[in-house]
């Protein structure tokens, strides 16, 4: 979703803003802009489409100044035109704002400003904030304090004014904002990836916070304008981890980072001897956990697929019933919740609006609340009482890969922890822990498949506008995830289905050359899946199977087998998803599409 960057310092602002925007591109956007406070007042540049359009304008129109704000816009109110791009200014051109979020009282504010004679120049809700601030008097901070009660909805805003051209005021209610304290320069951004090249000392603003940034420092206030204490944290992510490192795309780099990401996540939660898990590392209160009778997993997108696998892990190992819900549905369905339900929000970014709202429901009901999250200090991180950090590092490709596999590991470790708390652990746990430590090697092996196989896979998939991905048991979520990866980056329609359900509808789609992707490693249910494959084969389907090499019965059925190592059944979801990620990647590259920033998608959906 929209990306925000702000800079106050001693260097020229434009190149710093453009670099910040470049690093925010991955969030998804369709127009971009920046504003700089200089001798000529506030000057603005905006452009439709990709950042390169804004950069071209910036080269042709020097905007001197050492204070500025920038924005990548993912359209909500109004089309992605230049007029609707941010920054938006007030009627006098003395206040400029950038904004991420949605004002719910947009219509009422618009009508009110119009009847007061204000001419609106865009369709955005953001422009209304600029006018409201412009119509107040006094220092920008005081204006913000007066305007805040008038704004309903979710927003993260950075404002600048010609009255105090050396400062920025940032405020948030919902979408995240992080401020960075550099050397004689202060920055603010939607997420840390935009700040890392200039500072690793940051403050994550809380819901309702207002921050004033000047060259000399940052002061944080509550919504009433009273100073509040917010600690500066030093991040351990470095800028290089958010670079492509020689790979053609971030997604490919992140696919190949999975062995390390998984290794780091496993090791973070093992005891000193690495023979069992370290329950204390999870931050759960054991007394609260003993009372748990069920588990509720909430998430969106790929993280929701991880939860579907997590259900198998927790039910099988900890013998607790698990419900999995889309956070966007859960938050509105008046769920049954109480002290006996452990609620776990699973989220790469920790900022997905629906997941946060679902977690908040749990908190209000007094449920023990945990998160599996990839971003320390994110909103989900701060909301939860127990946190499992997936050690994937920054994930830039919009299509999630290494975050997914580390989420699976984190949920497996959670299942082992719950098993221990419930006194169900036995000698087999040690064997599973040993297998988990060997998992990075299995992932390396899955990554080592020759490109030639993927070239044949690409031909098979691109022969049709649709395809069907089949799996059973805990590999059904992997079929869903494989299909989602393909849709996200290749714009080809794909559907994931449990093999046993195929005869209840999808088989009607199958005709000559229709691609069916089978997630088919050795499991007790494989014979059943082979039965499904025989049925689609008889109707002309082209079959691509993911299975261990030499899988009996598959050779004669499948057009192509992408081999994966033979691992413990609980680890099969991890090794089988890798070829599906690479298949989607190769299809998108072959079709010449923007792998890392697919159209219309946002990396982190921070509004409903
Ligand atoms: C967006 C992203 C997906 C991601 C989902 C949930 O749709 O494009 O890749 O799975 O949000 O994000 P989260 O950060 O909560 O895991």
PDB file of N, CA and C and ligand atoms in Angstrom, residues 299-304 346-353 355 395 397-401 403 407 481 484-485 488 601-605, ligand 1:
ATOM      1  N   UNK A 299      -5.167 -14.797   9.896  1.00  0.00           N
ATOM      2  CA  UNK A 299      -4.155 -14.266   8.980  1.00  0.00           C
ATOM      3  C   UNK A 299      -4.816 -13.918   7.654  1.00  0.00           C
ATOM      4  N   UNK A 300      -4.025 -13.391   6.736  1.00  0.00           N
ATOM      5  CA  UNK A 300      -4.488 -13.072   5.383  1.00  0.00           C
ATOM      6  C   UNK A 300      -3.478 -13.634   4.372  1.00  0.00           C
ATOM      7  N   UNK A 301      -3.953 -13.855   3.163  1.00  0.00           N
ATOM      8  CA  UNK A 301      -3.063 -14.185   2.045  1.00  0.00           C
ATOM      9  C   UNK A 301      -2.229 -15.432   2.300  1.00  0.00           C
ATOM     10  N   UNK A 302      -0.962 -15.329   1.936  1.00  0.00           N
ATOM     11  CA  UNK A 302      -0.047 -16.456   2.109  1.00  0.00           C
ATOM     12  C   UNK A 302       0.052 -16.876   3.575  1.00  0.00           C
ATOM     13  N   UNK A 303      -0.002 -15.905   4.471  1.00  0.00           N
ATOM     14  CA  UNK A 303       0.086 -16.245   5.898  1.00  0.00           C
ATOM     15  C   UNK A 303      -1.095 -17.121   6.316  1.00  0.00           C
ATOM     16  N   UNK A 304      -2.224 -16.916   5.670  1.00  0.00           N
ATOM     17  CA  UNK A 304      -3.396 -17.771   5.957  1.00  0.00           C
ATOM     18  C   UNK A 304      -3.107 -19.204   5.506  1.00  0.00           C
ATOM     19  N   UNK A 346      -0.864 -14.533  12.490  1.00  0.00           N
ATOM     20  CA  UNK A 346       0.324 -14.890  11.700  1.00  0.00           C
ATOM     21  C   UNK A 346       0.464 -13.852  10.592  1.00  0.00           C
ATOM     22  N   UNK A 347       1.578 -13.152  10.570  1.00  0.00           N
ATOM     23  CA  UNK A 347       1.710 -12.029   9.643  1.00  0.00           C
ATOM     24  C   UNK A 347       3.172 -11.718   9.365  1.00  0.00           C
ATOM     25  N   UNK A 348       3.521 -11.670   8.117  1.00  0.00           N
ATOM     26  CA  UNK A 348       4.893 -11.313   7.770  1.00  0.00           C
ATOM     27  C   UNK A 348       5.199  -9.900   8.247  1.00  0.00           C
ATOM     28  N   UNK A 349       4.364  -8.961   7.813  1.00  0.00           N
ATOM     29  CA  UNK A 349       4.656  -7.548   8.050  1.00  0.00           C
ATOM     30  C   UNK A 349       4.331  -7.099   9.465  1.00  0.00           C
ATOM     31  N   UNK A 350       3.343  -7.769  10.086  1.00  0.00           N
ATOM     32  CA  UNK A 350       2.856  -7.295  11.385  1.00  0.00           C
ATOM     33  C   UNK A 350       2.010  -6.051  11.257  1.00  0.00           C
ATOM     34  N   UNK A 351       1.609  -5.692  10.024  1.00  0.00           N
ATOM     35  CA  UNK A 351       0.863  -4.445   9.827  1.00  0.00           C
ATOM     36  C   UNK A 351      -0.427  -4.649   9.039  1.00  0.00           C
ATOM     37  N   UNK A 352      -0.789  -5.871   8.716  1.00  0.00           N
ATOM     38  CA  UNK A 352      -2.010  -6.095   7.932  1.00  0.00           C
ATOM     39  C   UNK A 352      -3.220  -5.689   8.776  1.00  0.00           C
ATOM     40  N   UNK A 353      -4.008  -4.743   8.263  1.00  0.00           N
ATOM     41  CA  UNK A 353      -5.060  -4.124   9.076  1.00  0.00           C
ATOM     42  C   UNK A 353      -6.046  -5.170   9.608  1.00  0.00           C
ATOM     43  N   UNK A 355      -5.641  -8.417  10.092  1.00  0.00           N
ATOM     44  CA  UNK A 355      -5.037  -9.323  11.078  1.00  0.00           C
ATOM     45  C   UNK A 355      -4.930  -8.619  12.433  1.00  0.00           C
ATOM     46  N   UNK A 395      11.611  -9.014   3.578  1.00  0.00           N
ATOM     47  CA  UNK A 395      11.062  -9.658   2.375  1.00  0.00           C
ATOM     48  C   UNK A 395      10.502  -8.549   1.490  1.00  0.00           C
ATOM     49  N   UNK A 397      10.038  -8.874  -2.266  1.00  0.00           N
ATOM     50  CA  UNK A 397       9.144  -9.355  -3.331  1.00  0.00           C
ATOM     51  C   UNK A 397       7.712  -9.394  -2.804  1.00  0.00           C
ATOM     52  N   UNK A 398       6.774  -8.885  -3.589  1.00  0.00           N
ATOM     53  CA  UNK A 398       5.389  -8.864  -3.103  1.00  0.00           C
ATOM     54  C   UNK A 398       4.885 -10.285  -2.850  1.00  0.00           C
ATOM     55  N   UNK A 399       5.256 -11.211  -3.725  1.00  0.00           N
ATOM     56  CA  UNK A 399       4.832 -12.603  -3.528  1.00  0.00           C
ATOM     57  C   UNK A 399       5.692 -13.216  -2.417  1.00  0.00           C
ATOM     58  N   UNK A 400       5.048 -13.569  -1.330  1.00  0.00           N
ATOM     59  CA  UNK A 400       5.773 -14.028  -0.141  1.00  0.00           C
ATOM     60  C   UNK A 400       6.353 -15.423  -0.364  1.00  0.00           C
ATOM     61  N   UNK A 401       7.601 -15.628   0.027  1.00  0.00           N
ATOM     62  CA  UNK A 401       8.237 -16.943  -0.128  1.00  0.00           C
ATOM     63  C   UNK A 401       8.932 -17.352   1.176  1.00  0.00           C
ATOM     64  N   UNK A 403       9.118 -15.797   3.928  1.00  0.00           N
ATOM     65  CA  UNK A 403       8.297 -15.551   5.122  1.00  0.00           C
ATOM     66  C   UNK A 403       7.366 -16.743   5.345  1.00  0.00           C
ATOM     67  N   UNK A 407       7.268 -19.177   8.536  1.00  0.00           N
ATOM     68  CA  UNK A 407       6.020 -19.251   9.322  1.00  0.00           C
ATOM     69  C   UNK A 407       5.667 -20.709   9.607  1.00  0.00           C
ATOM     70  N   UNK A 481      -1.257 -22.470  -2.040  1.00  0.00           N
ATOM     71  CA  UNK A 481      -0.161 -21.497  -2.080  1.00  0.00           C
ATOM     72  C   UNK A 481       0.508 -21.484  -3.461  1.00  0.00           C
ATOM     73  N   UNK A 484      -1.748 -19.611  -5.723  1.00  0.00           N
ATOM     74  CA  UNK A 484      -1.710 -18.166  -5.422  1.00  0.00           C
ATOM     75  C   UNK A 484      -0.441 -17.532  -5.996  1.00  0.00           C
ATOM     76  N   UNK A 485       0.689 -18.229  -5.840  1.00  0.00           N
ATOM     77  CA  UNK A 485       1.943 -17.676  -6.378  1.00  0.00           C
ATOM     78  C   UNK A 485       1.807 -17.426  -7.872  1.00  0.00           C
ATOM     79  N   UNK A 488      -0.558 -14.437  -8.568  1.00  0.00           N
ATOM     80  CA  UNK A 488      -0.015 -13.143  -8.147  1.00  0.00           C
ATOM     81  C   UNK A 488       0.953 -12.557  -9.164  1.00  0.00           C
ATOM     82  N   UNK A 601      -1.170  -5.276  -6.711  1.00  0.00           N
ATOM     83  CA  UNK A 601      -0.942  -5.905  -5.407  1.00  0.00           C
ATOM     84  C   UNK A 601      -0.101  -5.013  -4.510  1.00  0.00           C
ATOM     85  N   UNK A 602      -0.311  -5.163  -3.217  1.00  0.00           N
ATOM     86  CA  UNK A 602       0.495  -4.445  -2.239  1.00  0.00           C
ATOM     87  C   UNK A 602       1.179  -5.466  -1.343  1.00  0.00           C
ATOM     88  N   UNK A 603       2.372  -5.173  -0.922  1.00  0.00           N
ATOM     89  CA  UNK A 603       3.092  -6.096  -0.047  1.00  0.00           C
ATOM     90  C   UNK A 603       2.416  -6.197   1.308  1.00  0.00           C
ATOM     91  N   UNK A 604       1.953  -5.055   1.785  1.00  0.00           N
ATOM     92  CA  UNK A 604       1.380  -5.048   3.119  1.00  0.00           C
ATOM     93  C   UNK A 604       0.080  -4.251   3.053  1.00  0.00           C
ATOM     94  N   UNK A 605      -1.027  -4.907   3.359  1.00  0.00           N
ATOM     95  CA  UNK A 605      -2.341  -4.279   3.176  1.00  0.00           C
ATOM     96  C   UNK A 605      -2.729  -3.606   4.490  1.00  0.00           C
TER      97      UNK A 605
HETATM   98  C1  LIG B   1      -0.565  -9.077   0.965  1.00  0.00           C
HETATM   99  C2  LIG B   1       0.724  -9.636   0.386  1.00  0.00           C
HETATM  100  C3  LIG B   1       0.800 -11.139   0.630  1.00  0.00           C
HETATM  101  C4  LIG B   1       0.657 -11.440   2.117  1.00  0.00           C
HETATM  102  C5  LIG B   1      -0.614 -10.816   2.693  1.00  0.00           C
HETATM  103  C6  LIG B   1      -0.629 -10.895   4.211  1.00  0.00           C
HETATM  104  O1  LIG B   1      -1.644  -9.574   0.253  1.00  0.00           O
HETATM  105  O2  LIG B   1       0.796  -9.367  -1.000  1.00  0.00           O
HETATM  106  O3  LIG B   1       2.048 -11.636   0.174  1.00  0.00           O
HETATM  107  O4  LIG B   1       0.638 -12.820   2.310  1.00  0.00           O
HETATM  108  O5  LIG B   1      -0.693  -9.431   2.348  1.00  0.00           O
HETATM  109  O6  LIG B   1       0.420 -10.112   4.709  1.00  0.00           O
HETATM  110  P1  LIG B   1       1.101 -10.295   6.112  1.00  0.00           P
HETATM  111  O7  LIG B   1       2.151  -9.237   6.165  1.00  0.00           O
HETATM  112  O8  LIG B   1       0.025 -10.079   7.145  1.00  0.00           O
HETATM  113  O9  LIG B   1       1.626 -11.669   6.180  1.00  0.00           O
END
